[in-house]
Amino acid sequence: MVTPSPASFAPIVRAPATLADEVHALIRLAAPLAGANLLQMAVYAVDVIFVARLAPVEFAASTLGVFLYGIALWALLGLATACAPIIAAELGQRAHAVREVRRSFRMALWLSLFASIPCLIVLAHGETVFRLAGQDAVVAQRAGAFLDILLFALVPSVAAGVMRTVAAALGRPNWALAVTVMALMVGIAANWALVFGNAGFPALGLEGSALASLVTTLAMTTAFAAILVFDPRLRRYRLFGRWWRPEWPRLIEILQLGLPIALAFTLEGSLFGGAAVLMGLISVTAVAAHAVALNIAAITFQIPLGIAQAATIRVGMAYGARDPVWIDRAGRAAIVAAISFMAMTACAIWFFPRLWVSAYLDLDAPANAQTVPLAVSYLAIAAMFQLLDGAQVVLAGTLRGLQDTRAPMFIAGFGYWVVGFGTAIGLGFWLGMAGVGIWLGLAAGLLAVSILLLWRWMQRARLGLLPT
């Protein structure tokens, strides 16, 4: 076993002298992660752009298939990447925690494999799921065929997520950005070749898009595996060493920490999916406007999400070092950074909503005469909840750094579904505010979650969340 010198890890685990130093360290970690998040959205957008040129039935089938696949993937990533705060705490406690880091990484990969099995079974019966959900029979059949291919990308995609998380925790976040750039290029080429039959490949249509996603995922997974093996800093950990050896206590630890994260992710994601269902009860135009506004909000959300991912690592290191002052600085730096950025995006959306909408819709087209003003009205609310969205995701990230995930899960369930969805139904239908009422419900849910998470963070000492 090669044991690295403590000096080689000093930049990762050194406690900051000032808040400014912590902000600098946070930005260095968060910037490439946020950039990778934005590029990952571009990877997904490539699939949409190519499939949208097929028949409407194919596009609808792809939308359904990606939705079901996305729920499974998001939950599994929340489960397996719970290794991040554990690894961060290990590094904070001991700079050369090689064996402990390797155990956490190995068991996270094991857990992703085990947990994927029930998800794969569901995806393999995608057509049945969509038929039971009352979808059109032809669309359900095509969505099932799409998932029959896409499901093979699930395990490698989760594995890539774990490897990306570990690389970032070990001080190599820039690899996430580099690999995602590569994935974008591969996705464009694979869709171009397989969907429409270019470069000598057969035109496979919807199935070609699924194959392109599989190829892109395998390329990302292979790239991250090569990075962990050959990067001078990362190879010191020999992360794939003894991959067959179980560490059951560590697997249980990751499961206990990760299961609430997975459920919280699912509760949050399903709220916005549920909002789309409510929009469908109003009109097709409302659904289209909702999709545009939500996509814009999702783009701006990627920056605080990257900050939250970095905050988990920074707070986790401070937690492992048993340094309450560092914990406070890491949390404050993340919260201030996220809110500052979201304040800028809130102003940009509030003052220039039509400019944002124009990226998706032709503002002068008669066919969009009703959709555009609806999207603009929804964006006005999105601008208001930008600060709330940034605050809740970063606060959840800081609490994960303290390995506090169970209470935030209950907060998510109450805030998103009792307050958020309940308000959406009440305002949207009982008070007749339609789509605007539904979006106000989303804002109410985010407000409730933000307030409760902020209270928990502020009361961390009294609640016994700090290390002893």
Short mmCIF file of C-alpha atoms in Angstrom, two decimals:
data_model
loop_
_atom_site.label_atom_id
_atom_site.label_comp_id
_atom_site.label_asym_id
_atom_site.label_seq_id
_atom_site.Cartn_x
_atom_site.Cartn_y
_atom_site.Cartn_z
CA MET A 1 0.00 0.00 0.00
CA VAL A 2 1.27 3.45 -0.93
CA THR A 3 0.73 5.88 1.92
CA PRO A 4 0.77 9.52 0.83
CA SER A 5 2.50 12.11 2.90
CA PRO A 6 0.27 14.45 4.93
CA ALA A 7 1.72 17.40 3.02
CA SER A 8 0.18 16.20 -0.23
CA PHE A 9 -3.26 16.59 1.34
CA ALA A 10 -2.72 19.86 3.16
CA PRO A 11 -4.71 21.99 0.67
CA ILE A 12 -7.75 19.77 1.18
CA VAL A 13 -8.00 19.67 4.96
CA ARG A 14 -6.48 22.93 6.16
CA ALA A 15 -8.91 24.98 8.25
CA PRO A 16 -9.35 28.53 6.90
CA ALA A 17 -7.92 31.40 8.87
CA THR A 18 -10.76 33.77 7.99
CA LEU A 19 -14.21 33.76 6.44
CA ALA A 20 -12.69 35.20 3.26
CA ASP A 21 -10.31 32.23 3.08
CA GLU A 22 -13.25 29.86 3.46
CA VAL A 23 -15.19 31.63 0.70
CA HIS A 24 -12.18 31.30 -1.58
CA ALA A 25 -11.82 27.58 -0.81
CA LEU A 26 -15.53 27.05 -1.32
CA ILE A 27 -15.58 28.80 -4.69
CA ARG A 28 -12.58 26.80 -5.92
CA LEU A 29 -14.49 23.63 -5.09
CA ALA A 30 -17.96 24.77 -6.14
CA ALA A 31 -17.17 26.48 -9.46
CA PRO A 32 -16.23 23.34 -11.43
CA LEU A 33 -19.07 21.38 -9.83
CA ALA A 34 -21.60 24.05 -10.78
CA GLY A 35 -20.14 24.22 -14.28
CA ALA A 36 -20.44 20.44 -14.59
CA ASN A 37 -24.07 20.65 -13.42
CA LEU A 38 -24.85 23.20 -16.12
CA LEU A 39 -23.13 21.14 -18.80
CA GLN A 40 -24.98 18.04 -17.63
CA MET A 41 -28.21 19.89 -18.39
CA ALA A 42 -26.80 20.56 -21.86
CA VAL A 43 -26.18 16.81 -22.25
CA TYR A 44 -29.86 16.17 -21.45
CA ALA A 45 -30.89 19.01 -23.78
CA VAL A 46 -29.03 17.37 -26.68
CA ASP A 47 -31.23 14.27 -26.36
CA VAL A 48 -34.35 16.44 -26.30
CA ILE A 49 -33.28 18.44 -29.36
CA PHE A 50 -32.72 15.34 -31.46
CA VAL A 51 -35.81 13.43 -30.33
CA ALA A 52 -38.01 16.52 -30.75
CA ARG A 53 -37.37 16.28 -34.50
CA LEU A 54 -39.05 12.87 -34.58
CA ALA A 55 -42.80 12.24 -34.50
CA PRO A 56 -44.83 13.70 -31.58
CA VAL A 57 -45.50 10.18 -30.29
CA GLU A 58 -41.76 9.51 -30.09
CA PHE A 59 -41.13 12.78 -28.29
CA ALA A 60 -43.90 12.05 -25.78
CA ALA A 61 -42.53 8.54 -25.22
CA SER A 62 -39.03 9.92 -24.63
CA THR A 63 -40.38 12.48 -22.15
CA LEU A 64 -42.18 9.80 -20.14
CA GLY A 65 -39.23 7.43 -20.23
CA VAL A 66 -36.72 10.06 -19.12
CA PHE A 67 -39.06 11.15 -16.33
CA LEU A 68 -39.28 7.64 -14.84
CA TYR A 69 -35.57 7.00 -15.37
CA GLY A 70 -34.73 10.37 -13.82
CA ILE A 71 -36.68 9.62 -10.65
CA ALA A 72 -34.76 6.35 -10.19
CA LEU A 73 -31.40 7.93 -10.98
CA TRP A 74 -31.92 10.95 -8.71
CA ALA A 75 -32.90 8.74 -5.77
CA LEU A 76 -29.97 6.37 -6.29
CA LEU A 77 -27.52 9.25 -6.52
CA GLY A 78 -28.85 10.65 -3.25
CA LEU A 79 -28.38 7.24 -1.68
CA ALA A 80 -24.89 6.37 -2.95
CA THR A 81 -23.28 9.80 -2.84
CA ALA A 82 -23.94 9.92 0.91
CA CYS A 83 -20.36 8.72 1.03
CA ALA A 84 -19.29 12.37 0.44
CA PRO A 85 -19.84 13.69 4.01
CA ILE A 86 -18.34 10.48 5.43
CA ILE A 87 -15.21 10.81 3.29
CA ALA A 88 -14.97 14.53 4.05
CA ALA A 89 -15.19 13.83 7.78
CA GLU A 90 -12.50 11.16 7.48
CA LEU A 91 -10.19 13.61 5.73
CA GLY A 92 -10.94 16.28 8.30
CA GLN A 93 -10.09 13.88 11.10
CA ARG A 94 -6.96 12.43 9.49
CA ALA A 95 -5.35 13.92 6.40
CA HIS A 96 -4.02 10.54 5.22
CA ALA A 97 -7.17 8.48 5.83
CA VAL A 98 -6.42 6.28 2.82
CA ARG A 99 -7.96 3.03 3.97
CA GLU A 100 -11.12 4.69 5.35
CA VAL A 101 -11.70 6.64 2.13
CA ARG A 102 -11.25 3.51 0.05
CA ARG A 103 -13.75 1.60 2.20
CA SER A 104 -16.36 4.34 1.85
CA PHE A 105 -15.90 4.50 -1.91
CA ARG A 106 -16.08 0.74 -2.33
CA MET A 107 -19.22 0.35 -0.24
CA ALA A 108 -20.89 3.26 -2.04
CA LEU A 109 -20.37 1.41 -5.32
CA TRP A 110 -21.70 -1.79 -3.79
CA LEU A 111 -24.74 0.04 -2.46
CA SER A 112 -25.45 1.61 -5.84
CA LEU A 113 -25.44 -1.85 -7.41
CA PHE A 114 -27.70 -3.43 -4.80
CA ALA A 115 -30.15 -0.53 -4.73
CA SER A 116 -30.37 -0.41 -8.52
CA ILE A 117 -31.92 -3.88 -8.75
CA PRO A 118 -35.52 -2.92 -7.79
CA CYS A 119 -35.25 0.21 -9.94
CA LEU A 120 -34.15 -1.85 -12.93
CA ILE A 121 -37.12 -4.16 -12.45
CA VAL A 122 -39.51 -1.19 -12.52
CA LEU A 123 -37.84 0.31 -15.59
CA ALA A 124 -37.96 -3.05 -17.36
CA HIS A 125 -41.76 -2.91 -16.97
CA GLY A 126 -42.03 0.70 -18.06
CA GLU A 127 -44.84 0.08 -20.53
CA THR A 128 -46.95 -1.50 -17.81
CA VAL A 129 -46.24 1.40 -15.45
CA PHE A 130 -47.33 3.97 -18.04
CA ARG A 131 -50.45 2.01 -18.97
CA LEU A 132 -51.44 1.84 -15.30
CA ALA A 133 -50.89 5.61 -15.16
CA GLY A 134 -53.48 6.03 -17.91
CA GLN A 135 -51.11 7.02 -20.70
CA ASP A 136 -51.87 6.49 -24.36
CA ALA A 137 -51.24 2.84 -25.33
CA VAL A 138 -48.98 3.66 -28.29
CA VAL A 139 -46.96 6.18 -26.29
CA ALA A 140 -46.66 3.71 -23.40
CA GLN A 141 -45.40 1.00 -25.76
CA ARG A 142 -42.79 3.27 -27.31
CA ALA A 143 -41.71 4.56 -23.88
CA GLY A 144 -41.28 0.96 -22.73
CA ALA A 145 -39.08 0.18 -25.73
CA PHE A 146 -37.03 3.31 -24.98
CA LEU A 147 -36.54 2.25 -21.34
CA ASP A 148 -35.58 -1.29 -22.34
CA ILE A 149 -32.35 0.23 -23.64
CA LEU A 150 -31.90 3.18 -21.31
CA LEU A 151 -32.12 1.06 -18.17
CA PHE A 152 -28.66 -0.36 -18.93
CA ALA A 153 -27.25 3.13 -18.28
CA LEU A 154 -28.60 3.29 -14.73
CA VAL A 155 -25.86 1.45 -12.82
CA PRO A 156 -22.93 3.04 -14.69
CA SER A 157 -24.55 6.46 -14.32
CA VAL A 158 -24.80 6.07 -10.54
CA ALA A 159 -21.24 4.73 -10.43
CA ALA A 160 -20.07 7.79 -12.37
CA GLY A 161 -21.87 9.99 -9.86
CA VAL A 162 -20.11 8.29 -6.96
CA MET A 163 -16.71 8.61 -8.65
CA ARG A 164 -17.32 12.28 -9.43
CA THR A 165 -18.31 12.93 -5.80
CA VAL A 166 -15.25 11.17 -4.42
CA ALA A 167 -12.90 12.95 -6.83
CA ALA A 168 -14.33 16.30 -5.68
CA ALA A 169 -14.05 15.35 -1.99
CA LEU A 170 -10.41 14.43 -2.56
CA GLY A 171 -9.61 17.83 -4.05
CA ARG A 172 -10.09 17.17 -7.78
CA PRO A 173 -13.42 18.87 -8.67
CA ASN A 174 -12.14 20.09 -12.04
CA TRP A 175 -12.36 16.56 -13.41
CA ALA A 176 -16.15 16.74 -13.13
CA LEU A 177 -16.18 19.70 -15.51
CA ALA A 178 -13.73 18.10 -17.95
CA VAL A 179 -15.59 14.79 -18.10
CA THR A 180 -18.96 16.51 -18.61
CA VAL A 181 -17.53 18.51 -21.53
CA MET A 182 -16.40 15.21 -23.04
CA ALA A 183 -19.85 13.70 -22.39
CA LEU A 184 -21.51 16.61 -24.20
CA MET A 185 -19.36 16.02 -27.28
CA VAL A 186 -20.00 12.27 -27.20
CA GLY A 187 -23.75 12.84 -26.75
CA ILE A 188 -23.96 15.15 -29.76
CA ALA A 189 -21.99 12.74 -31.96
CA ALA A 190 -23.87 9.64 -30.79
CA ASN A 191 -27.31 11.22 -31.29
CA TRP A 192 -26.31 12.55 -34.70
CA ALA A 193 -25.13 9.10 -35.77
CA LEU A 194 -27.79 6.88 -34.21
CA VAL A 195 -31.04 8.86 -34.28
CA PHE A 196 -30.97 9.87 -37.94
CA GLY A 197 -28.50 7.33 -39.34
CA ASN A 198 -25.42 9.38 -40.15
CA ALA A 199 -21.80 8.27 -40.62
CA GLY A 200 -22.90 4.86 -41.89
CA PHE A 201 -25.04 3.97 -38.87
CA PRO A 202 -28.67 2.87 -39.22
CA ALA A 203 -31.40 5.40 -38.42
CA LEU A 204 -32.75 4.04 -35.12
CA GLY A 205 -34.97 6.95 -34.10
CA LEU A 206 -36.10 6.80 -30.48
CA GLU A 207 -34.09 3.66 -29.76
CA GLY A 208 -31.06 5.45 -31.21
CA SER A 209 -31.49 8.22 -28.66
CA ALA A 210 -31.54 5.66 -25.84
CA LEU A 211 -28.40 4.03 -27.24
CA ALA A 212 -26.74 7.44 -27.49
CA SER A 213 -27.50 8.05 -23.81
CA LEU A 214 -26.05 4.65 -22.94
CA VAL A 215 -22.88 5.32 -24.94
CA THR A 216 -22.49 8.74 -23.30
CA THR A 217 -22.94 7.29 -19.81
CA LEU A 218 -20.42 4.50 -20.44
CA ALA A 219 -17.93 7.07 -21.73
CA MET A 220 -18.36 9.16 -18.56
CA THR A 221 -18.03 6.14 -16.29
CA THR A 222 -14.90 4.93 -18.09
CA ALA A 223 -13.36 8.40 -17.95
CA PHE A 224 -13.96 8.79 -14.22
CA ALA A 225 -12.58 5.29 -13.54
CA ALA A 226 -9.43 6.13 -15.51
CA ILE A 227 -9.07 9.40 -13.58
CA LEU A 228 -9.29 7.64 -10.22
CA VAL A 229 -6.61 5.18 -11.33
CA PHE A 230 -4.16 7.52 -13.05
CA ASP A 231 -4.54 10.96 -11.42
CA PRO A 232 -1.39 11.50 -9.30
CA ARG A 233 -3.33 12.58 -6.21
CA LEU A 234 -6.23 10.14 -6.52
CA ARG A 235 -4.25 7.03 -7.39
CA ARG A 236 -2.58 7.20 -3.97
CA TYR A 237 -5.84 5.96 -2.49
CA ARG A 238 -5.98 2.84 -4.70
CA LEU A 239 -9.75 3.25 -4.71
CA PHE A 240 -10.42 0.08 -6.72
CA GLY A 241 -8.18 -2.03 -4.50
CA ARG A 242 -9.88 -5.08 -2.99
CA TRP A 243 -13.16 -4.12 -4.65
CA TRP A 244 -14.58 -7.55 -3.79
CA ARG A 245 -14.08 -7.16 -0.02
CA PRO A 246 -17.21 -6.23 1.96
CA GLU A 247 -17.21 -3.68 4.77
CA TRP A 248 -20.71 -4.19 6.13
CA PRO A 249 -20.59 -1.60 8.94
CA ARG A 250 -19.55 1.08 6.43
CA LEU A 251 -22.23 0.02 3.94
CA ILE A 252 -24.87 0.25 6.66
CA GLU A 253 -23.53 3.67 7.67
CA ILE A 254 -23.83 4.97 4.09
CA LEU A 255 -27.30 3.43 3.79
CA GLN A 256 -28.51 5.05 7.01
CA LEU A 257 -27.18 8.41 5.91
CA GLY A 258 -28.16 8.09 2.26
CA LEU A 259 -31.67 6.72 2.43
CA PRO A 260 -33.12 9.95 3.90
CA ILE A 261 -31.22 11.94 1.25
CA ALA A 262 -32.71 9.78 -1.50
CA LEU A 263 -36.21 10.23 -0.08
CA ALA A 264 -35.74 14.00 0.29
CA PHE A 265 -34.55 14.25 -3.32
CA THR A 266 -37.57 12.24 -4.45
CA LEU A 267 -39.99 14.37 -2.43
CA GLU A 268 -38.58 17.57 -3.92
CA GLY A 269 -38.47 16.29 -7.49
CA SER A 270 -41.93 14.78 -7.33
CA LEU A 271 -43.38 18.11 -6.11
CA PHE A 272 -42.46 19.75 -9.39
CA GLY A 273 -43.67 16.67 -11.27
CA GLY A 274 -46.93 16.89 -9.35
CA ALA A 275 -47.18 20.56 -10.29
CA ALA A 276 -46.97 19.55 -13.95
CA VAL A 277 -49.86 17.14 -13.40
CA LEU A 278 -51.92 19.94 -11.84
CA MET A 279 -51.10 22.14 -14.82
CA GLY A 280 -52.44 19.40 -17.07
CA LEU A 281 -55.80 19.75 -15.35
CA ILE A 282 -55.90 23.40 -16.43
CA SER A 283 -54.81 23.37 -20.09
CA VAL A 284 -52.15 22.24 -22.55
CA THR A 285 -51.00 25.86 -22.76
CA ALA A 286 -50.45 25.97 -19.01
CA VAL A 287 -48.33 22.80 -19.22
CA ALA A 288 -46.16 24.30 -21.97
CA ALA A 289 -45.68 27.58 -20.10
CA HIS A 290 -44.90 25.66 -16.91
CA ALA A 291 -42.28 23.57 -18.73
CA VAL A 292 -40.53 26.69 -20.07
CA ALA A 293 -40.52 28.51 -16.74
CA LEU A 294 -39.43 25.42 -14.83
CA ASN A 295 -36.57 24.77 -17.24
CA ILE A 296 -35.30 28.32 -16.77
CA ALA A 297 -35.50 27.97 -12.98
CA ALA A 298 -33.68 24.62 -13.24
CA ILE A 299 -30.80 26.24 -15.11
CA THR A 300 -30.20 28.89 -12.46
CA PHE A 301 -30.62 26.23 -9.74
CA GLN A 302 -27.48 24.40 -10.93
CA ILE A 303 -25.20 27.06 -9.40
CA PRO A 304 -26.47 26.82 -5.80
CA LEU A 305 -26.62 23.05 -6.28
CA GLY A 306 -22.88 23.09 -7.00
CA ILE A 307 -22.35 25.31 -3.96
CA ALA A 308 -24.38 22.86 -1.86
CA GLN A 309 -22.26 19.93 -3.07
CA ALA A 310 -19.12 21.85 -2.12
CA ALA A 311 -20.66 22.88 1.22
CA THR A 312 -21.26 19.24 2.15
CA ILE A 313 -17.57 18.55 1.64
CA ARG A 314 -16.30 21.68 3.41
CA VAL A 315 -18.63 21.32 6.40
CA GLY A 316 -17.91 17.59 6.47
CA MET A 317 -14.18 18.22 6.75
CA ALA A 318 -14.75 20.69 9.57
CA TYR A 319 -17.04 18.15 11.24
CA GLY A 320 -14.34 15.49 11.03
CA ALA A 321 -11.79 17.95 12.42
CA ARG A 322 -14.20 18.67 15.33
CA ASP A 323 -13.84 22.38 14.70
CA PRO A 324 -17.08 24.30 15.44
CA VAL A 325 -15.56 27.59 14.27
CA TRP A 326 -14.67 26.06 10.90
CA ILE A 327 -18.15 24.52 10.66
CA ASP A 328 -19.69 27.95 11.19
CA ARG A 329 -17.43 29.59 8.62
CA ALA A 330 -18.04 26.88 6.04
CA GLY A 331 -21.80 27.13 6.48
CA ARG A 332 -21.89 30.92 6.37
CA ALA A 333 -19.67 31.04 3.30
CA ALA A 334 -21.95 28.64 1.43
CA ILE A 335 -25.17 30.39 2.43
CA VAL A 336 -23.84 33.85 1.54
CA ALA A 337 -22.43 32.64 -1.79
CA ALA A 338 -25.68 30.92 -2.83
CA ILE A 339 -27.98 33.76 -1.82
CA SER A 340 -25.72 36.33 -3.49
CA PHE A 341 -25.80 34.48 -6.77
CA MET A 342 -29.52 33.80 -6.64
CA ALA A 343 -30.17 37.47 -5.90
CA MET A 344 -28.52 38.27 -9.22
CA THR A 345 -30.52 35.66 -11.12
CA ALA A 346 -33.70 36.83 -9.42
CA CYS A 347 -33.09 40.35 -10.73
CA ALA A 348 -32.25 39.06 -14.20
CA ILE A 349 -35.45 37.01 -14.38
CA TRP A 350 -37.62 39.72 -12.83
CA PHE A 351 -36.49 42.52 -15.14
CA PHE A 352 -35.98 40.52 -18.36
CA PRO A 353 -38.50 37.63 -18.33
CA ARG A 354 -39.34 37.83 -22.02
CA LEU A 355 -35.67 37.57 -22.92
CA TRP A 356 -35.44 34.28 -21.02
CA VAL A 357 -38.63 32.96 -22.59
CA SER A 358 -37.39 33.89 -26.07
CA ALA A 359 -34.72 31.20 -25.75
CA TYR A 360 -37.52 28.62 -25.85
CA LEU A 361 -40.43 30.22 -27.70
CA ASP A 362 -40.87 32.54 -30.66
CA LEU A 363 -42.39 35.56 -28.93
CA ASP A 364 -44.08 36.80 -32.13
CA ALA A 365 -45.54 33.49 -33.30
CA PRO A 366 -49.38 33.47 -33.16
CA ALA A 367 -49.28 29.89 -31.87
CA ASN A 368 -47.47 31.13 -28.73
CA ALA A 369 -49.77 34.08 -28.06
CA GLN A 370 -51.19 32.48 -24.92
CA THR A 371 -48.14 30.51 -23.80
CA VAL A 372 -45.70 33.45 -23.65
CA PRO A 373 -47.65 35.63 -21.16
CA LEU A 374 -48.33 32.62 -18.96
CA ALA A 375 -44.63 31.72 -18.92
CA VAL A 376 -43.76 35.32 -18.08
CA SER A 377 -46.23 35.33 -15.18
CA TYR A 378 -44.77 32.10 -13.82
CA LEU A 379 -41.26 33.51 -14.13
CA ALA A 380 -42.25 36.48 -11.97
CA ILE A 381 -42.90 34.00 -9.15
CA ALA A 382 -39.74 32.05 -10.03
CA ALA A 383 -37.77 35.26 -9.58
CA MET A 384 -39.23 35.66 -6.11
CA PHE A 385 -38.37 32.14 -5.00
CA GLN A 386 -34.81 32.16 -6.40
CA LEU A 387 -33.45 33.11 -2.99
CA LEU A 388 -35.56 30.45 -1.30
CA ASP A 389 -34.47 27.74 -3.73
CA GLY A 390 -30.82 28.61 -3.30
CA ALA A 391 -31.13 28.78 0.47
CA GLN A 392 -32.90 25.44 0.90
CA VAL A 393 -30.49 23.44 -1.26
CA VAL A 394 -27.39 24.93 0.41
CA LEU A 395 -28.81 24.54 3.92
CA ALA A 396 -29.57 20.90 3.16
CA GLY A 397 -25.98 20.53 1.92
CA THR A 398 -24.49 22.03 5.06
CA LEU A 399 -26.61 19.76 7.27
CA ARG A 400 -25.48 16.75 5.23
CA GLY A 401 -21.93 17.81 6.08
CA LEU A 402 -22.94 17.37 9.73
CA GLN A 403 -24.31 13.95 8.73
CA ASP A 404 -27.80 15.19 9.59
CA THR A 405 -30.18 13.78 6.99
CA ARG A 406 -33.19 12.26 8.74
CA ALA A 407 -34.76 15.48 10.06
CA PRO A 408 -34.23 17.29 6.73
CA MET A 409 -36.09 14.42 5.05
CA PHE A 410 -39.14 15.01 7.26
CA ILE A 411 -38.82 18.74 6.68
CA ALA A 412 -38.88 18.10 2.94
CA GLY A 413 -41.97 15.94 3.21
CA PHE A 414 -43.83 18.50 5.29
CA GLY A 415 -42.64 21.58 3.44
CA TYR A 416 -43.00 20.35 -0.11
CA TRP A 417 -46.10 18.22 0.12
CA VAL A 418 -48.17 19.55 3.03
CA VAL A 419 -47.38 23.24 2.58
CA GLY A 420 -46.31 23.37 -1.06
CA PHE A 421 -48.68 20.98 -2.80
CA GLY A 422 -51.53 21.86 -0.46
CA THR A 423 -51.12 25.56 -1.20
CA ALA A 424 -50.87 24.86 -4.92
CA ILE A 425 -54.20 23.03 -4.89
CA GLY A 426 -55.86 25.61 -2.67
CA LEU A 427 -54.75 28.66 -4.64
CA GLY A 428 -54.82 27.05 -8.05
CA PHE A 429 -58.27 25.46 -7.88
CA TRP A 430 -60.21 26.50 -4.79
CA LEU A 431 -59.40 30.19 -5.23
CA GLY A 432 -59.30 29.97 -9.02
CA MET A 433 -55.78 31.36 -9.49
CA ALA A 434 -54.93 28.54 -11.93
CA GLY A 435 -51.24 28.23 -12.90
CA VAL A 436 -50.17 31.29 -10.92
CA GLY A 437 -51.66 29.72 -7.80
CA ILE A 438 -49.77 26.50 -8.45
CA TRP A 439 -46.49 28.40 -8.75
CA LEU A 440 -47.26 30.31 -5.58
CA GLY A 441 -47.70 26.91 -3.96
CA LEU A 442 -44.21 25.90 -5.10
CA ALA A 443 -42.86 29.12 -3.59
CA ALA A 444 -44.70 28.42 -0.32
CA GLY A 445 -43.17 24.96 -0.14
CA LEU A 446 -39.67 26.31 -0.72
CA LEU A 447 -40.26 29.01 1.91
CA ALA A 448 -41.36 26.48 4.51
CA VAL A 449 -38.40 24.19 3.84
CA SER A 450 -35.92 27.09 3.87
CA ILE A 451 -37.17 28.43 7.19
CA LEU A 452 -37.13 25.03 8.89
CA LEU A 453 -33.68 24.09 7.55
CA LEU A 454 -32.30 27.48 8.55
CA TRP A 455 -33.71 27.04 12.06
CA ARG A 456 -32.09 23.61 12.31
CA TRP A 457 -28.74 24.95 11.11
CA MET A 458 -28.85 27.87 13.54
CA GLN A 459 -29.77 25.52 16.41
CA ARG A 460 -27.15 22.89 15.51
CA ALA A 461 -25.35 23.16 18.85
CA ARG A 462 -28.50 22.92 20.93
CA LEU A 463 -29.75 20.00 18.86
CA GLY A 464 -26.52 18.08 19.40
CA LEU A 465 -25.46 18.12 15.76
CA LEU A 466 -21.91 19.30 16.44
CA PRO A 467 -19.11 16.79 17.02
CA THR A 468 -18.10 16.11 20.60
#
